[in-house]
Amino acid sequence: MDTLEDTLFRQLSYACSEAKQTFAQHLGMSQARWQLLMLLERQGEISHADLQQHLLLDGATITRLVKQFEAEGVLSRRLDPQNNRYTLVSLTPSGHAITAGIRATHSEFQTRLLDGITREEREAMLQALERLRTNIRLIQQEDLGHE
């Protein structure tokens, strides 16, 4: 028989995974693609290396996505004038139009996702998740101390 903690952990995992997959389906775009675009919108111009670090994707995947988006006219690339070993990536006007659509779709998705969950329940869930993330960071720090 599962403990409450086992069930909670499993449900949290499923909810996160299902929400990401469902949003990607709803949007009609893979998670890696929409996250890359939204990161560029927030950060402005950014290097391939920074994209890789922020999105936790390998270099080949970043290069493939960037080339696809560039071919679609969604973003542009240029050599970093400070160091021509790096390529900088930024959204084009078409890319900004797409991210505006992603934001609108995300807002509508969030509304539907949270339907029937009261403000009090949302606040309690937020507090619990903030504490959970604090605990995760503490575990990470402890693990680094044991290396």
mmCIF file of C-alpha atoms in Angstrom:
data_model
loop_
_atom_site.group_PDB
_atom_site.id
_atom_site.type_symbol
_atom_site.label_atom_id
_atom_site.label_comp_id
_atom_site.label_asym_id
_atom_site.label_seq_id
_atom_site.Cartn_x
_atom_site.Cartn_y
_atom_site.Cartn_z
ATOM 1 C CA MET A 1 0.000 0.000 0.000
ATOM 2 C CA ASP A 2 1.330 3.397 -0.988
ATOM 3 C CA THR A 3 1.897 6.046 1.626
ATOM 4 C CA LEU A 4 0.400 9.507 1.302
ATOM 5 C CA GLU A 5 3.879 10.767 0.369
ATOM 6 C CA ASP A 6 4.246 8.136 -2.389
ATOM 7 C CA THR A 7 0.874 9.076 -3.853
ATOM 8 C CA LEU A 8 1.615 12.799 -3.589
ATOM 9 C CA PHE A 9 4.993 12.450 -5.329
ATOM 10 C CA ARG A 10 3.504 10.300 -8.109
ATOM 11 C CA GLN A 11 0.549 12.651 -8.646
ATOM 12 C CA LEU A 12 2.860 15.691 -8.739
ATOM 13 C CA SER A 13 5.058 13.968 -11.332
ATOM 14 C CA TYR A 14 2.072 12.975 -13.452
ATOM 15 C CA ALA A 15 0.469 16.422 -13.222
ATOM 16 C CA CYS A 16 3.665 18.192 -14.335
ATOM 17 C CA SER A 17 4.295 15.771 -17.180
ATOM 18 C CA GLU A 18 0.679 15.751 -18.376
ATOM 19 C CA ALA A 19 0.375 19.552 -18.183
ATOM 20 C CA LYS A 20 3.513 20.016 -20.317
ATOM 21 C CA GLN A 21 2.406 17.436 -22.882
ATOM 22 C CA THR A 22 -1.145 18.752 -23.048
ATOM 23 C CA PHE A 23 0.004 22.356 -23.453
ATOM 24 C CA ALA A 24 2.392 21.348 -26.254
ATOM 25 C CA GLN A 25 -0.471 19.500 -28.001
ATOM 26 C CA HIS A 26 -2.845 22.409 -27.422
ATOM 27 C CA LEU A 27 -0.258 24.801 -28.847
ATOM 28 C CA GLY A 28 0.688 22.486 -31.714
ATOM 29 C CA MET A 29 4.400 22.942 -30.964
ATOM 30 C CA SER A 30 6.930 20.846 -29.070
ATOM 31 C CA GLN A 31 7.979 21.913 -25.600
ATOM 32 C CA ALA A 32 11.566 22.523 -26.738
ATOM 33 C CA ARG A 33 10.403 24.804 -29.580
ATOM 34 C CA TRP A 34 8.033 26.977 -27.525
ATOM 35 C CA GLN A 35 10.424 27.183 -24.573
ATOM 36 C CA LEU A 36 13.251 28.328 -26.871
ATOM 37 C CA LEU A 37 11.047 31.057 -28.359
ATOM 38 C CA MET A 38 9.800 32.261 -24.978
ATOM 39 C CA LEU A 39 13.346 32.337 -23.601
ATOM 40 C CA LEU A 40 14.426 34.499 -26.539
ATOM 41 C CA GLU A 41 11.487 36.801 -25.904
ATOM 42 C CA ARG A 42 12.488 37.225 -22.253
ATOM 43 C CA GLN A 43 16.243 37.413 -22.756
ATOM 44 C CA GLY A 44 16.482 39.220 -26.079
ATOM 45 C CA GLU A 45 19.618 38.263 -27.958
ATOM 46 C CA ILE A 46 21.345 35.203 -26.494
ATOM 47 C CA SER A 47 24.134 32.802 -27.461
ATOM 48 C CA HIS A 48 23.719 29.152 -28.436
ATOM 49 C CA ALA A 49 25.643 28.224 -25.271
ATOM 50 C CA ASP A 50 23.232 30.215 -23.089
ATOM 51 C CA LEU A 51 20.239 28.620 -24.844
ATOM 52 C CA GLN A 52 21.732 25.219 -24.119
ATOM 53 C CA GLN A 53 22.314 26.068 -20.461
ATOM 54 C CA HIS A 54 18.870 27.596 -19.844
ATOM 55 C CA LEU A 55 16.898 24.914 -21.694
ATOM 56 C CA LEU A 56 19.045 21.953 -20.576
ATOM 57 C CA LEU A 57 19.287 20.669 -24.150
ATOM 58 C CA ASP A 58 22.341 19.363 -25.949
ATOM 59 C CA GLY A 59 24.165 21.543 -28.459
ATOM 60 C CA ALA A 60 23.026 19.531 -31.487
ATOM 61 C CA THR A 61 19.360 19.970 -30.526
ATOM 62 C CA ILE A 62 19.811 23.728 -30.049
ATOM 63 C CA THR A 63 21.566 24.037 -33.421
ATOM 64 C CA ARG A 64 18.832 22.030 -35.169
ATOM 65 C CA LEU A 65 16.035 24.115 -33.598
ATOM 66 C CA VAL A 66 17.799 27.403 -34.354
ATOM 67 C CA LYS A 67 18.389 26.417 -37.994
ATOM 68 C CA GLN A 68 14.734 25.378 -38.380
ATOM 69 C CA PHE A 69 13.489 28.643 -36.878
ATOM 70 C CA GLU A 70 15.907 30.655 -38.982
ATOM 71 C CA ALA A 71 14.653 28.907 -42.151
ATOM 72 C CA GLU A 72 11.088 29.744 -41.071
ATOM 73 C CA GLY A 73 12.030 33.410 -40.565
ATOM 74 C CA VAL A 74 11.267 33.249 -36.849
ATOM 75 C CA LEU A 75 14.734 34.148 -35.607
ATOM 76 C CA SER A 76 18.026 35.463 -36.874
ATOM 77 C CA ARG A 77 21.613 34.591 -36.053
ATOM 78 C CA ARG A 78 24.811 36.614 -36.110
ATOM 79 C CA LEU A 79 28.353 36.235 -34.869
ATOM 80 C CA ASP A 80 29.057 37.801 -31.495
ATOM 81 C CA PRO A 81 31.093 40.937 -32.262
ATOM 82 C CA GLN A 82 32.917 40.511 -28.923
ATOM 83 C CA ASN A 83 33.924 36.928 -29.681
ATOM 84 C CA ASN A 84 33.281 35.468 -33.129
ATOM 85 C CA ARG A 85 33.407 31.914 -31.718
ATOM 86 C CA TYR A 86 29.850 32.503 -30.440
ATOM 87 C CA THR A 87 26.638 32.834 -32.395
ATOM 88 C CA LEU A 88 23.935 35.142 -31.070
ATOM 89 C CA VAL A 89 20.272 34.405 -31.697
ATOM 90 C CA SER A 90 17.298 36.790 -31.549
ATOM 91 C CA LEU A 91 13.643 36.835 -32.552
ATOM 92 C CA THR A 92 12.513 38.471 -35.780
ATOM 93 C CA PRO A 93 9.219 40.417 -35.936
ATOM 94 C CA SER A 94 7.601 37.146 -37.050
ATOM 95 C CA GLY A 95 9.088 35.452 -33.969
ATOM 96 C CA HIS A 96 7.664 38.155 -31.704
ATOM 97 C CA ALA A 97 4.224 37.632 -33.283
ATOM 98 C CA ILE A 98 4.490 33.903 -32.570
ATOM 99 C CA THR A 99 5.485 34.466 -28.924
ATOM 100 C CA ALA A 100 2.518 36.823 -28.497
ATOM 101 C CA GLY A 101 0.308 33.966 -29.705
ATOM 102 C CA ILE A 102 2.012 31.538 -27.329
ATOM 103 C CA ARG A 103 1.398 33.912 -24.408
ATOM 104 C CA ALA A 104 -2.291 34.258 -25.310
ATOM 105 C CA THR A 105 -2.686 30.485 -25.707
ATOM 106 C CA HIS A 106 -0.878 29.905 -22.407
ATOM 107 C CA SER A 107 -3.159 32.351 -20.593
ATOM 108 C CA GLU A 108 -6.265 30.594 -21.918
ATOM 109 C CA PHE A 109 -4.742 27.174 -21.091
ATOM 110 C CA GLN A 110 -3.932 28.278 -17.531
ATOM 111 C CA THR A 111 -7.491 29.463 -17.008
ATOM 112 C CA ARG A 112 -8.849 26.097 -18.135
ATOM 113 C CA LEU A 113 -6.239 24.163 -16.154
ATOM 114 C CA LEU A 114 -7.103 25.936 -12.891
ATOM 115 C CA ASP A 115 -10.874 25.761 -13.407
ATOM 116 C CA GLY A 116 -12.619 24.690 -10.198
ATOM 117 C CA ILE A 117 -9.594 25.310 -7.978
ATOM 118 C CA THR A 118 -10.371 28.095 -5.495
ATOM 119 C CA ARG A 119 -8.039 30.986 -4.784
ATOM 120 C CA GLU A 120 -7.353 29.555 -1.330
ATOM 121 C CA GLU A 121 -6.444 26.169 -2.810
ATOM 122 C CA ARG A 122 -4.161 27.881 -5.348
ATOM 123 C CA GLU A 123 -2.417 29.833 -2.586
ATOM 124 C CA ALA A 124 -1.961 26.695 -0.460
ATOM 125 C CA MET A 125 -0.614 24.805 -3.489
ATOM 126 C CA LEU A 126 1.801 27.653 -4.251
ATOM 127 C CA GLN A 127 3.093 27.687 -0.668
ATOM 128 C CA ALA A 128 3.580 23.919 -0.703
ATOM 129 C CA LEU A 129 5.397 24.037 -4.048
ATOM 130 C CA GLU A 130 7.647 26.881 -2.883
ATOM 131 C CA ARG A 131 8.573 24.827 0.181
ATOM 132 C CA LEU A 132 9.141 21.768 -1.984
ATOM 133 C CA ARG A 133 11.525 23.728 -4.240
ATOM 134 C CA THR A 134 13.359 25.078 -1.180
ATOM 135 C CA ASN A 135 13.809 21.489 0.018
ATOM 136 C CA ILE A 136 15.069 20.460 -3.429
ATOM 137 C CA ARG A 137 17.699 23.222 -3.360
ATOM 138 C CA LEU A 138 18.791 22.145 0.148
ATOM 139 C CA ILE A 139 19.200 18.550 -1.015
ATOM 140 C CA GLN A 140 21.189 19.734 -4.044
ATOM 141 C CA GLN A 141 23.494 21.784 -1.806
ATOM 142 C CA GLU A 142 23.994 18.840 0.545
ATOM 143 C CA ASP A 143 24.772 16.544 -2.396
ATOM 144 C CA LEU A 144 27.330 19.035 -3.719
ATOM 145 C CA GLY A 145 28.941 19.115 -0.292
ATOM 146 C CA HIS A 146 29.438 15.343 -0.420
ATOM 147 C CA GLU A 147 31.284 15.351 -3.737
#
